[in-house]
Structures are given as structure tokens and as C-alpha cells.
mmCIF file of C-alpha atoms and ligand atoms in Angstrom:
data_model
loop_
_atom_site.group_PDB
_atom_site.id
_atom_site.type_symbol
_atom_site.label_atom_id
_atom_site.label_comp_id
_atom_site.label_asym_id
_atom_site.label_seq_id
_atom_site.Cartn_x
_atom_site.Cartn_y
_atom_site.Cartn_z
ATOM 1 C CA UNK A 14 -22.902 -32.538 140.532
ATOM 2 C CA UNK A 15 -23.411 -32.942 144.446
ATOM 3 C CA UNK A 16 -26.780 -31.760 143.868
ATOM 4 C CA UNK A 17 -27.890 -34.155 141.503
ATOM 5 C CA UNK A 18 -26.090 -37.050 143.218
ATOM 6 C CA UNK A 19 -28.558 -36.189 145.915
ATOM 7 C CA UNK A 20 -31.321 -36.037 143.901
ATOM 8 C CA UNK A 21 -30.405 -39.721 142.333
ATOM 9 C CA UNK A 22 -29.928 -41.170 145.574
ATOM 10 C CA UNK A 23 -33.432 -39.478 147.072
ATOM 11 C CA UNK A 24 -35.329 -40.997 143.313
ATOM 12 C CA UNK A 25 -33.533 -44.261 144.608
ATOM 13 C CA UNK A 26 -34.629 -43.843 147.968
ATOM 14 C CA UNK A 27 -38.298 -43.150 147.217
ATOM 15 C CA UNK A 28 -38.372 -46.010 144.806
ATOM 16 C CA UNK A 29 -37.379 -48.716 146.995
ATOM 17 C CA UNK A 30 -39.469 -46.875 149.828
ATOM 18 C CA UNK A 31 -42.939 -47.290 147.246
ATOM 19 C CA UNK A 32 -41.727 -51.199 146.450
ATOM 20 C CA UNK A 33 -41.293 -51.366 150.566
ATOM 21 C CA UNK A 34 -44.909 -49.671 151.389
ATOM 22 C CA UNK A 35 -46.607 -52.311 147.857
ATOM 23 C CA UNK A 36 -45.156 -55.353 149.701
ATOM 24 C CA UNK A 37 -46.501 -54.212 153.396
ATOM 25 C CA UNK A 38 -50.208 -53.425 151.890
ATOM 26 C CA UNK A 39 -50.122 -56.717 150.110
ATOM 27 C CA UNK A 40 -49.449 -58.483 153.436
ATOM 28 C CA UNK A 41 -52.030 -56.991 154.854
ATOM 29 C CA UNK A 42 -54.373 -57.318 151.692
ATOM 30 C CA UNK A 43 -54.028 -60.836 152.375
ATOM 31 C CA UNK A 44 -56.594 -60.767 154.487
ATOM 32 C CA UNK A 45 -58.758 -59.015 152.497
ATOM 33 C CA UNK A 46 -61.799 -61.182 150.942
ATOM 34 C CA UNK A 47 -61.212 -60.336 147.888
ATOM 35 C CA UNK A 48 -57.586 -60.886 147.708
ATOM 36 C CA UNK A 49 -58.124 -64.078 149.143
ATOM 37 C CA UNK A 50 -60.349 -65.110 146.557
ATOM 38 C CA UNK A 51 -57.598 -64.508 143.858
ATOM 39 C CA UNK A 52 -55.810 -67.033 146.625
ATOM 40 C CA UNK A 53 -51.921 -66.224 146.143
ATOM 41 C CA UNK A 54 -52.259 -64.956 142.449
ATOM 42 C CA UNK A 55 -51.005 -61.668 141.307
ATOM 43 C CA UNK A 56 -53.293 -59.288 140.139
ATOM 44 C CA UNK A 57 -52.323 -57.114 137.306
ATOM 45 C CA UNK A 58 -54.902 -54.198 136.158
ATOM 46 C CA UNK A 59 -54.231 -53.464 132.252
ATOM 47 C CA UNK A 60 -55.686 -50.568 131.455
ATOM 48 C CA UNK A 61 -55.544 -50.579 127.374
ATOM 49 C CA UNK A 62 -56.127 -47.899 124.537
ATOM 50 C CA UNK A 63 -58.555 -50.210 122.488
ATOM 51 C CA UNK A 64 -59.201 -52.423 119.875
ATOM 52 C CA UNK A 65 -58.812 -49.957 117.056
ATOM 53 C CA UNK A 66 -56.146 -51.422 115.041
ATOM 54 C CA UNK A 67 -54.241 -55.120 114.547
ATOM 55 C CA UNK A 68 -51.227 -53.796 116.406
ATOM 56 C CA UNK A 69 -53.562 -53.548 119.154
ATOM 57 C CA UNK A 70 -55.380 -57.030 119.115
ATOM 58 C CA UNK A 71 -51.776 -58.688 118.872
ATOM 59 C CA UNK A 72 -50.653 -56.249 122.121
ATOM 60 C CA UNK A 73 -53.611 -57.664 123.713
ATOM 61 C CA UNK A 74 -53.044 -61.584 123.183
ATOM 62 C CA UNK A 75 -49.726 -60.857 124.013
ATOM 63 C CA UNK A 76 -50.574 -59.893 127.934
ATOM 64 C CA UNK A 77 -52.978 -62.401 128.022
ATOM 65 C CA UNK A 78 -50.666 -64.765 126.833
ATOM 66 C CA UNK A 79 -48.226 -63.466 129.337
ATOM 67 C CA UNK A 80 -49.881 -63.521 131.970
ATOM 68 C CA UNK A 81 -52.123 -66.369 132.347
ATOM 69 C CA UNK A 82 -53.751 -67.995 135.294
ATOM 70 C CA UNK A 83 -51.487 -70.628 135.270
ATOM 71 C CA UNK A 84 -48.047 -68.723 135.581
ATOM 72 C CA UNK A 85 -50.144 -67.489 138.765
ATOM 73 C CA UNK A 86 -51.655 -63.938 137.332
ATOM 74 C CA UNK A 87 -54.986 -62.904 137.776
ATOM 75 C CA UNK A 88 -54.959 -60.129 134.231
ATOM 76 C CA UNK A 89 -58.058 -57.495 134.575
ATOM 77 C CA UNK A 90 -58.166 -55.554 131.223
ATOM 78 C CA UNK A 91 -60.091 -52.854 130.415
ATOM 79 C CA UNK A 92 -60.757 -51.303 127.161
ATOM 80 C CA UNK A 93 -60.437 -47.635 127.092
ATOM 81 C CA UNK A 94 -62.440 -47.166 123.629
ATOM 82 C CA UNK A 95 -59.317 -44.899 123.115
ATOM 83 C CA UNK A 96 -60.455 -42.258 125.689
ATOM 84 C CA UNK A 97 -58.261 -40.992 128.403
ATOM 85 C CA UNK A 98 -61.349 -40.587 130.396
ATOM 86 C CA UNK A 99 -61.787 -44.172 130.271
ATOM 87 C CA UNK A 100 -58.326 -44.865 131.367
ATOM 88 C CA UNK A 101 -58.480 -42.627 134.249
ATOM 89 C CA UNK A 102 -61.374 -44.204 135.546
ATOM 90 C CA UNK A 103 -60.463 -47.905 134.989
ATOM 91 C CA UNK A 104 -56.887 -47.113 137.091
ATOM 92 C CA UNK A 105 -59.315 -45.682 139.847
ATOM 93 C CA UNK A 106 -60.784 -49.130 139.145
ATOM 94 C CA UNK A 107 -57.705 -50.319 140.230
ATOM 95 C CA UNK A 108 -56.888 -48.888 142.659
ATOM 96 C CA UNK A 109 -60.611 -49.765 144.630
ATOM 97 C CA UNK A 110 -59.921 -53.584 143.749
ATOM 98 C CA UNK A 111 -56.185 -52.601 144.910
ATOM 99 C CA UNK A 112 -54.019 -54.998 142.408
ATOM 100 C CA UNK A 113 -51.200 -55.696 142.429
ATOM 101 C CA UNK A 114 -49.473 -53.673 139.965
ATOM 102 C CA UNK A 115 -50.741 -51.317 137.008
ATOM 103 C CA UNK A 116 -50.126 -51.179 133.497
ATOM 104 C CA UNK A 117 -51.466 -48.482 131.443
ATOM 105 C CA UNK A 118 -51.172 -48.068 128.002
ATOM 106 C CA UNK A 119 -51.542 -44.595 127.064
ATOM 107 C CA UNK A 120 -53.823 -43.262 124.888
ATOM 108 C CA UNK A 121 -52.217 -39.504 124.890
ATOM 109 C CA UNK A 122 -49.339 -38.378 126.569
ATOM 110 C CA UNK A 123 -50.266 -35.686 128.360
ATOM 111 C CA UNK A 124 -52.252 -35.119 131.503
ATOM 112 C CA UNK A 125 -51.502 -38.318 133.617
ATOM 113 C CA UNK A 126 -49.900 -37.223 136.812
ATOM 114 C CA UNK A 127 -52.925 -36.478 139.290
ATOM 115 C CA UNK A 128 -54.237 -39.835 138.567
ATOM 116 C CA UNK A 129 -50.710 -41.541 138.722
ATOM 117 C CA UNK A 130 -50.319 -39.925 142.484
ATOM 118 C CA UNK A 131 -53.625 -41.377 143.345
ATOM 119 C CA UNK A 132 -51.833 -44.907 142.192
ATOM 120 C CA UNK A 133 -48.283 -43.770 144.015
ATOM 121 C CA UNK A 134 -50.043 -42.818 147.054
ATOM 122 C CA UNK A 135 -51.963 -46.401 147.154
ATOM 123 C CA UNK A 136 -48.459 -48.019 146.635
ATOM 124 C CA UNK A 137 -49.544 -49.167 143.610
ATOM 125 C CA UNK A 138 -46.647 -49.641 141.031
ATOM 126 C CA UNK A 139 -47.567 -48.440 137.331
ATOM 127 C CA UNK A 140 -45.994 -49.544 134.559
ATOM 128 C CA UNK A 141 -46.274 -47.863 131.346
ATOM 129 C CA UNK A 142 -46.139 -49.573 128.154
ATOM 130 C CA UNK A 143 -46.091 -49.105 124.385
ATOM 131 C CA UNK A 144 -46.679 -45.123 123.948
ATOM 132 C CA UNK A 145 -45.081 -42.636 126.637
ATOM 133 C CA UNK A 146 -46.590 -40.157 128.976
ATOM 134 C CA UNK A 147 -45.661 -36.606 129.719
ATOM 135 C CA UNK A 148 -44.969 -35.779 133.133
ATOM 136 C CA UNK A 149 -43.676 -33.433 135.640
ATOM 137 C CA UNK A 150 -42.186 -36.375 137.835
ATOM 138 C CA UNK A 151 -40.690 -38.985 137.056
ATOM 139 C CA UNK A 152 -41.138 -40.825 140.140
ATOM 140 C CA UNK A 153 -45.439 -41.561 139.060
ATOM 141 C CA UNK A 154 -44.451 -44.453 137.053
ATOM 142 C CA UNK A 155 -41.835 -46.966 138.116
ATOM 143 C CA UNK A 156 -40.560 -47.998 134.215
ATOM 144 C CA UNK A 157 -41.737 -47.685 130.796
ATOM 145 C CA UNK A 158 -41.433 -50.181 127.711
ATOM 146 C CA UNK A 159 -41.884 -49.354 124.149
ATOM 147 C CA UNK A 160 -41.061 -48.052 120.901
ATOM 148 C CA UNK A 161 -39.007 -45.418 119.721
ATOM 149 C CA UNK A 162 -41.422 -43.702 117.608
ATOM 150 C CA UNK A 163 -39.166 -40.936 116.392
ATOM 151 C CA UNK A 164 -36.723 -43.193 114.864
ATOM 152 C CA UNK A 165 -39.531 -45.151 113.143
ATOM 153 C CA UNK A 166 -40.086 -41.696 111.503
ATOM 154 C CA UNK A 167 -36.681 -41.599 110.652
ATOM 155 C CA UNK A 168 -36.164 -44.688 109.473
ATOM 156 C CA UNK A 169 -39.286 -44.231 106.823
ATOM 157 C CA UNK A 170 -37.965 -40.570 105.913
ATOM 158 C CA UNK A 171 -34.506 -41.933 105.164
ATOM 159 C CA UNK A 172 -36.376 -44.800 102.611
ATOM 160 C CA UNK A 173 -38.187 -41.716 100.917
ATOM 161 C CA UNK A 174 -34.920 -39.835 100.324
ATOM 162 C CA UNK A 175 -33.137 -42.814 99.118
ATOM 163 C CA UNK A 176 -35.576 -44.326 96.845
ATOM 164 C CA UNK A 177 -38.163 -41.398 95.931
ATOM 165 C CA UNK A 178 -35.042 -38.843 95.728
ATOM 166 C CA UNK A 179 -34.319 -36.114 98.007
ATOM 167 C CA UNK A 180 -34.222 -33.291 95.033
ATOM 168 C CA UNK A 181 -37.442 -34.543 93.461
ATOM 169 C CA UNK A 182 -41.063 -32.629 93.739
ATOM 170 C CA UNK A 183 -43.183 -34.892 95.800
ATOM 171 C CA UNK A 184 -46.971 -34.658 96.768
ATOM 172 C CA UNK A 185 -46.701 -35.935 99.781
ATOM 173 C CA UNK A 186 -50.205 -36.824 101.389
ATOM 174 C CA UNK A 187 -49.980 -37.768 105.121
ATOM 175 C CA UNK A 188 -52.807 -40.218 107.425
ATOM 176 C CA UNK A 189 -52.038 -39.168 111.026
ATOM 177 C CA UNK A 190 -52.814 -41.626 114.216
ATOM 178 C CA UNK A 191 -54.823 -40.884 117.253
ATOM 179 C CA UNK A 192 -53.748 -36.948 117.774
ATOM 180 C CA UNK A 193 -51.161 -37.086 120.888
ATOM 181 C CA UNK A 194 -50.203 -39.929 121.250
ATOM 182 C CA UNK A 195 -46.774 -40.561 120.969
ATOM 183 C CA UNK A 196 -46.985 -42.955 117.967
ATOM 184 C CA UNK A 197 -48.589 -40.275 116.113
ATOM 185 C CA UNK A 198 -46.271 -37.339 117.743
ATOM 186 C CA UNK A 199 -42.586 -39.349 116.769
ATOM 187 C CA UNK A 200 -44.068 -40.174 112.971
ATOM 188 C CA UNK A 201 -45.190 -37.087 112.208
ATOM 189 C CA UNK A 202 -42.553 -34.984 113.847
ATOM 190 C CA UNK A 203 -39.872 -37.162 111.517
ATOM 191 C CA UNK A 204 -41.957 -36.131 108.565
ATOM 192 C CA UNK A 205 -42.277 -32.893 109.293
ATOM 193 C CA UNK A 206 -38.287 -32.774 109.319
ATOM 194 C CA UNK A 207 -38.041 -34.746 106.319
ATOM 195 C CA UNK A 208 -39.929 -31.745 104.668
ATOM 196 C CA UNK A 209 -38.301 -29.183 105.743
ATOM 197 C CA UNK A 210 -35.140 -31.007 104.905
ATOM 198 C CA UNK A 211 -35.897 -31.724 100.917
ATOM 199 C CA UNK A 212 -37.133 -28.568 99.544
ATOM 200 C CA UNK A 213 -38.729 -30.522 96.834
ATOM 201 C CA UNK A 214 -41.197 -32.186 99.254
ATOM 202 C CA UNK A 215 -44.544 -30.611 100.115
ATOM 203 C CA UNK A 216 -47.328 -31.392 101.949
ATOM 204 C CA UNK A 217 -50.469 -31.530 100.306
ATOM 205 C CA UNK A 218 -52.512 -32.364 102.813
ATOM 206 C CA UNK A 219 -52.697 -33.944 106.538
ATOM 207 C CA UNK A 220 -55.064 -35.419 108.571
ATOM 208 C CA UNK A 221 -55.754 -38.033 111.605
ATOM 209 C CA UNK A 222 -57.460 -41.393 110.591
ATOM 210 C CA UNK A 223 -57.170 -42.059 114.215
ATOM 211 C CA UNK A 224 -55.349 -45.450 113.697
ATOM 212 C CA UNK A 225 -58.768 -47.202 111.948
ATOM 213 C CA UNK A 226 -59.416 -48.216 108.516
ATOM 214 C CA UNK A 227 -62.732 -46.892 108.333
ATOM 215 C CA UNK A 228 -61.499 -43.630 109.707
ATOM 216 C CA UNK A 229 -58.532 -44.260 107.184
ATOM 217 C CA UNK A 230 -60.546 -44.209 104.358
ATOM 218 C CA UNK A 231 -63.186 -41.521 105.499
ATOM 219 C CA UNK A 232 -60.056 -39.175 105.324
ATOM 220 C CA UNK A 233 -58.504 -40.546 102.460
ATOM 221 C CA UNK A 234 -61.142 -40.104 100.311
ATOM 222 C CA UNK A 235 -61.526 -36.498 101.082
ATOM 223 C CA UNK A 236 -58.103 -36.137 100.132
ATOM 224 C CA UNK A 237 -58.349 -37.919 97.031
ATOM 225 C CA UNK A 238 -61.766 -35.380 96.132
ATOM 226 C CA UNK A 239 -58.926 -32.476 96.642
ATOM 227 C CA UNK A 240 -55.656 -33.491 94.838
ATOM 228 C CA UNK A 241 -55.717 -35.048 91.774
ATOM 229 C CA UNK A 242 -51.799 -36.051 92.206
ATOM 230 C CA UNK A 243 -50.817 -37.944 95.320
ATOM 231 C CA UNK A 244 -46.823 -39.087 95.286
ATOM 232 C CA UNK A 245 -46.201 -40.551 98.535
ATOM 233 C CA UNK A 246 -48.753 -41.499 100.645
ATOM 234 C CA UNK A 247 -47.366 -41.497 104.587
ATOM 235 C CA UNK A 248 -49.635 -43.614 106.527
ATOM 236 C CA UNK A 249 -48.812 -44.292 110.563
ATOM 237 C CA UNK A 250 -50.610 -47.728 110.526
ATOM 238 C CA UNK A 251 -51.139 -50.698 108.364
ATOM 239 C CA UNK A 252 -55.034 -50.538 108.829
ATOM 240 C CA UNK A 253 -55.532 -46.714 107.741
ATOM 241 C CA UNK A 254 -53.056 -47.645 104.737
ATOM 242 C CA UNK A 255 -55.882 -50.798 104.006
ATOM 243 C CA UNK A 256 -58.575 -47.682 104.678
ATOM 244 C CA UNK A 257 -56.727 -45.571 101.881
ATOM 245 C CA UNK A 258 -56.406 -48.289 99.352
ATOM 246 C CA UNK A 259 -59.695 -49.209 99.226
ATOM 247 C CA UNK A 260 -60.564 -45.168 98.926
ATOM 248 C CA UNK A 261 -58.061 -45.335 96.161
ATOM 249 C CA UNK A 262 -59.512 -48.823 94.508
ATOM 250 C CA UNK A 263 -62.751 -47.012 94.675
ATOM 251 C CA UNK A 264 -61.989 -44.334 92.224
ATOM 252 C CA UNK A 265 -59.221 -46.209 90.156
ATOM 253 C CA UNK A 266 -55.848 -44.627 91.773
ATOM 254 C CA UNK A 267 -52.731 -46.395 91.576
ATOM 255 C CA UNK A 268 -50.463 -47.201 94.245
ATOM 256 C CA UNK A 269 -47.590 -49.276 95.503
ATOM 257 C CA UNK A 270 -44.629 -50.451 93.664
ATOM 258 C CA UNK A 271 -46.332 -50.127 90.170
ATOM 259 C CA UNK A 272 -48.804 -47.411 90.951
ATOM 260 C CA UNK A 273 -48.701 -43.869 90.935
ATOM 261 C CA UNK A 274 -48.934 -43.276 94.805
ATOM 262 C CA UNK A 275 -46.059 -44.835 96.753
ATOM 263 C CA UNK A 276 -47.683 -45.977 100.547
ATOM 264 C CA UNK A 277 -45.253 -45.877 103.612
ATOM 265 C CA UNK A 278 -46.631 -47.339 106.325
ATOM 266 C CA UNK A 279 -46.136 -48.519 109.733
ATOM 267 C CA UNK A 280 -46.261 -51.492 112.102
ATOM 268 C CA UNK A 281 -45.748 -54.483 109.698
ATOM 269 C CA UNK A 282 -48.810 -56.525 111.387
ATOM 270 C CA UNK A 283 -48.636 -59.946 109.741
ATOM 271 C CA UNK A 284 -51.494 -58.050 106.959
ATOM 272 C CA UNK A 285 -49.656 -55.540 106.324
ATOM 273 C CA UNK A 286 -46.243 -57.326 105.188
ATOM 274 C CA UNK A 287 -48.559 -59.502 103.219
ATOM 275 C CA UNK A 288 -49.672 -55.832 101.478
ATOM 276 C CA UNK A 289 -45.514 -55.598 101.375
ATOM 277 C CA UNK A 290 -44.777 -58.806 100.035
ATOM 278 C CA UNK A 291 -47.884 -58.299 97.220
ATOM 279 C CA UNK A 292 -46.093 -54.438 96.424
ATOM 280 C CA UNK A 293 -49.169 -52.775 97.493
ATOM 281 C CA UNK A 294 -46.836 -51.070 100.266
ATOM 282 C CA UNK A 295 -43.860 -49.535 98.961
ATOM 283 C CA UNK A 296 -41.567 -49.715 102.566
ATOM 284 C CA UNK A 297 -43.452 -50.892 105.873
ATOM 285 C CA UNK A 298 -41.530 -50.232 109.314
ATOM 286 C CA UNK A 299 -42.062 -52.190 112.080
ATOM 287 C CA UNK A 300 -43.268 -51.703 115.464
ATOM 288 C CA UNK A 301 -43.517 -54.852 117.522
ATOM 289 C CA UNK A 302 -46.933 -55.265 119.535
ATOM 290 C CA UNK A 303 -45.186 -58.366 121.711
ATOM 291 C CA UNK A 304 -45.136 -56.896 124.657
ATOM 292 C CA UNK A 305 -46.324 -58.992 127.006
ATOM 293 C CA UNK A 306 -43.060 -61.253 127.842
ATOM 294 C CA UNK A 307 -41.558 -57.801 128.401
ATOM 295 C CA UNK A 308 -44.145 -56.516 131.060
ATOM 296 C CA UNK A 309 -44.217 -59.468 132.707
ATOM 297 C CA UNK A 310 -40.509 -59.896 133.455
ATOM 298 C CA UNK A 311 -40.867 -56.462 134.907
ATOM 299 C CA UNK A 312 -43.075 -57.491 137.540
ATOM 300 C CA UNK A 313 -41.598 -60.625 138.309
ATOM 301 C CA UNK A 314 -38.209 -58.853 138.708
ATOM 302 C CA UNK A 315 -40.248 -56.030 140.745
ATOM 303 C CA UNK A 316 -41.386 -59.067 143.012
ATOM 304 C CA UNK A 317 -37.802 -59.773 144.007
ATOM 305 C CA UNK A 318 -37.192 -56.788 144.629
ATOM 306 C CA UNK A 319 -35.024 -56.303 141.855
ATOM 307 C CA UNK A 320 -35.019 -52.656 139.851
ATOM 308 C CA UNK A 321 -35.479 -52.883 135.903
ATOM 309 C CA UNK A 322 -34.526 -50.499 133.414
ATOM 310 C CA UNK A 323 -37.013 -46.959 133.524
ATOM 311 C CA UNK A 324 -37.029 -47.010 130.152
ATOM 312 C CA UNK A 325 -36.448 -49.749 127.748
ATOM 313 C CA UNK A 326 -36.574 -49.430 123.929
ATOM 314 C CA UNK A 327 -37.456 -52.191 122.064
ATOM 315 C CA UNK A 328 -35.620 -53.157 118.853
ATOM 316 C CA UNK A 329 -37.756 -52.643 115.123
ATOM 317 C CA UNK A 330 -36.915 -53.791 111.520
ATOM 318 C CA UNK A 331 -38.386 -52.268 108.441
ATOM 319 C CA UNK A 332 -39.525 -53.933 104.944
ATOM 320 C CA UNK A 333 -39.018 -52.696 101.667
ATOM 321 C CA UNK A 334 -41.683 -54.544 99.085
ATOM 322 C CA UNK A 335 -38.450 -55.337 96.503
ATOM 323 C CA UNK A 336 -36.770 -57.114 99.181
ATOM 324 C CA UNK A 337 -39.375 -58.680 101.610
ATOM 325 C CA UNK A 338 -39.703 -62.614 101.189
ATOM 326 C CA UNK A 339 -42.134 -64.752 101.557
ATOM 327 C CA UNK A 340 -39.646 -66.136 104.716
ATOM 328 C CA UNK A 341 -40.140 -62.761 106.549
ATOM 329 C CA UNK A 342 -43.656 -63.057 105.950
ATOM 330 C CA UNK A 343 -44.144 -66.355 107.335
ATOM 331 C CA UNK A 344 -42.146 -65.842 110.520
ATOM 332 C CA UNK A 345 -44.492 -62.802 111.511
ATOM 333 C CA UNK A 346 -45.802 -63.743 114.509
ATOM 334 C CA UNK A 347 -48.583 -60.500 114.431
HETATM 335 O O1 GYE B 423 -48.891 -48.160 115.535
HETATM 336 C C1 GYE B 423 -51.210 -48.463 115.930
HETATM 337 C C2 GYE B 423 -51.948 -48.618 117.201
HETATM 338 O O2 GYE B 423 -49.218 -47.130 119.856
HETATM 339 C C3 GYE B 423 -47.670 -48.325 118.582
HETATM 340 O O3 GYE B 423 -51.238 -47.790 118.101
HETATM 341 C C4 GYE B 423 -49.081 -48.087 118.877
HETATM 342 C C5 GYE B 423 -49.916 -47.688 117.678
HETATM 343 C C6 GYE B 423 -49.825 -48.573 116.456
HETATM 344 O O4 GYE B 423 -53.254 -48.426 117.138
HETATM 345 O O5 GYE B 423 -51.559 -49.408 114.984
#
């Protein structure tokens, strides 16, 4: 107990310590030419996975949006093509111009922490945001906002039992994301413990679409070559489930609420509830993109000094296409 008392109070220490050390270097950045170009704005380097899916492009409006010139942020993005090699080198980026504050979006989770020291040791704070890192210290980030992708997974397995039956055979074909990232790791690890739940359930076949609908459909068509009866199609975005149905339009497969193929898919992008609402998705679970607001009120609280959350969870719905109206639909703001 004593022992990790002391280690709470040395975390505490060490974070107020880095928040001390960011405001002394951006005192004496002040001087520097090219913080005095930015003149008193805040520089924020956003170092994001891509453009590969709507989720994304939403995410992206929504930092933009957030922070704008004229609630006094200057917003560098870069676009990481969804390559960690990319992201490592646009937060040395960062660290050269030496911003303000970080915020990385992570492509994978693992294999962050020598280039999070690099930011630590520049007294740079990092925020992380949407998927989750992996690391041996805690201390390399200062908080983390996002979705709880296991429970998403959940949420979607519990539909399945309750509507697809738990006892029934089911051919269940499954459209991974990116491979390690965390929205890919919480889905399918919530699938994987739906199936060994429901002895019923098997796998037919599983495979990443990377997040894209033309990646989406590549793989789905494949699949489609190789099993001739598909039940439940799991897909962990809206745009590989647009991918798959237009692999499954092309050779006259049926799916959705009157087909033959029952699509579960993931993020609810303004799109894909209108694929809901039109029964071409049988049960769509949200993931909300908006984070934006949520990063900035992190580092305008960090500015005072103040100490937010590490990790904050943000709250998801989920559709079913017999109960989704047009209402929902039109209140989508992604
Ligand atoms: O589900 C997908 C995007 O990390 C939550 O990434 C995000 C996922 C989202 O490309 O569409």
C-alpha cells in the first residue's frame, strides 16, 4: 500500500514537474522566430492515421473545427498514410518546430515509447486520442481519449445472440481493420469470445480490409469465391461493409434485413445509418469520430494548469435497422 502511495505521489510529482519544465521552454520559446511568428497562438501538432475511412474525415474536421485560428490555435496535421513510420517521423516533426502540445492518433498500439521519451524529454505534452497505445510507462503520454473498443465488440456480439440465436449454426464471415490497432484488436477479440461462447457459431473465414472499401471488397470477394453460404457478415467499419456489398451486388448475394447475409458493422458514419435505416445493415454500433471539443478542453485545462482525466471513455449508441428512424438519421452529425 505504502509502496504504491509512493509511487502515485512520484507519477504526480513527475507530471506536474513535465507541465512545470512545457511552461518554462515556452517562455523562453517566445523568443524564438518562429514562435513569434505564430505571435501568442498555441501550436498543436496532430499527427493522424489517415484518410482511409469516413470516421476518419469526420475526426479530422472535428480538430480543425476545434481548434481554429480564431480560438487562438495554430493546428499542424499530418497524414500518416496509416504508417507508424510516418507518425514517428511527423512527432520528430514536432518536436524540431517544438509545439506546443502533441496529439497522436495511433495507427498500432505497440512500439511508441522511444519516440514518446524523445517528446517527454522536450517537455512536450502528448495526448493520445481515438485508438490506445501499448506501453511500458505510463508517464510518455499525459491522457488518452477514446473509445472502448471491446465493449463495441460486445455490444454487436450480444445483438447476434439475441436476434440470430445463440444455439443456431452460423457462417460467420469476418472483415478485420488495420491489423493492431486497437479498433481492430477490441472487435475482433469480442468476436472471437462470442465464438467460443455459442458452439453453433463458426468462423468461416477472416481477413483485414484495412478499414477501406476498396480493400473491403478486394477481400470480400475472395471470400465470397470460397463459401457459397455466408450468415453473418462482421464488418469493423461502415466503408469495408459498402466494399462487401458491392462484392456481394456483383455476384447477386443477398444481405441485410431481407437477404441471406446479415452485415454487423461499426461506426454509424452518417452513410452508414443511412445503409441502417434502408436495412442493408442488419445492427450498426457506433463509435463517435467528434473528438475534437474533447482534445481541446484537454489542453486548455492543461494551460491552467489543471490535470484531466488519463483516460476518458467516450459514450456510444448502437442501431438496429428495425428500429432506426429517419430522426436518428437526421441528427447524425458524421
Ligand atoms: O472505426 C475506422 C477508422 O480507430 C475508431 O478507424 C477508429 C477506426 C474506425 O478508420 O473507420
Amino acid at each position: 500500500m505504502k509502496k504504491m502511495l509512493a509511487v502515485a505521489m512520484s507519477i504526480l510529482a513527475l507530471t506536474f514537474a513535465s507541465y512545470t519544465v512545457r511552461e518554462s521552454r515556452c517562455a523562453d520559446a517566445a523568443k524564438d522566430d518562429k514562435q513569434t511568428s505564430a505571435g501568442a497562438m498555441t501550436v498543436v501538432g496532430f499527427s493522424q492515421v489517415g484518410v482511409e475511412s469516413d470516421w476518419r474525415m469526420a475526426n479530422t474536421q472535428s480538430m480543425k473545427k476545434a481548434f481554429s485560428e480564431k480560438k487562438g490555435y495554430k493546428l499542424i496535421i499530418k497524414d500518416a498514410q496509416q504508417k507508424q513510420s510516418r507518425q514517428i517521423a511527423a512527432i520528430r516533426d514536432f518536436i524540431a518546430q517544438r509545439v506546443d502540445y502533441i496529439v497522436l492518433a495511433p495507427v498500432t498500439e505497440e512500439g511508441w515509447d522511444k519516440v514518446l521519451r524523445e517528446a517527454k524529454d522536450a517537455g512536450i505534452p502528448v495526448i493520445i486520442v481515438d485508438r490506445m497505445i501499448k506501453t511500458s510507462d505510463n508517464d510518455l503520454f499525459t491522457c488518452w481519449v477514446g473509445s472502448d473498443f471491446r465493449k463495441e465488440g460486445g455490444t454487436a456480439v450480444i445483438w447476434m445472440e439475441k436476434n440470430l440465436g445463440s444455439d443456431k449454426d452460423l457462417h460467420i464471415a469476418h472483415l478485420q481493420g488495420s491489423m493492431g490497432s486497437s479498433a481492430q484488436i477490441g472487435r475482433t477479440e469480442a468476436l472471437q469470445a462470442g465464438v467460443s461462447k455459442n458452439p453453433g457459431w463458426r468462423m468461416v473465414a477472416s481477413d483485414s480490409g484495412d478499414f477501406t472499401q476498396a480493400k473491403g471488397k478486394e477481400v470480400m470477394e475472395r471470400i465470397l469465391k470460397q463459401y457459397p453460404q455466408i450468415d453473418v457478415l462482421y464488418c469493423e467499419n461502415d466503408n469495408m461493409a459498402f466494399g462487401a456489398m458491392e462484392a456481394m451486388d456483383e455476384v447477386g448475394r443477398t444481405y441485410g434485413v431481407k437477404g441471406a447475409t446479415k452485415i454487423i458493422s461499426f461506426d454509424a458514419t452518417h452513410a452508414g445509418l443511412t445503409a441502417t435505416l434502408e436495412g442493408k445493415i442488419n445492427f450498426n454500433v457506433e463509435c463517435n469520430p467528434l473528438h475534437g471539443p474533447r482534445v481541446e478542453e484537454i489542453i486548455r485545462r492543461l494551460k491552467t494548469g489543471e490535470r484531466p482525466a488519463k483516460l476518458a471513455y467516450v459514450d456510444e449508441a448502437a442501431f438496429d435497422a428495425t428500429v432506426i428512424t429517419q430522426a436518428e438519421l437526421d441528427q447524425r452529425e458524421y
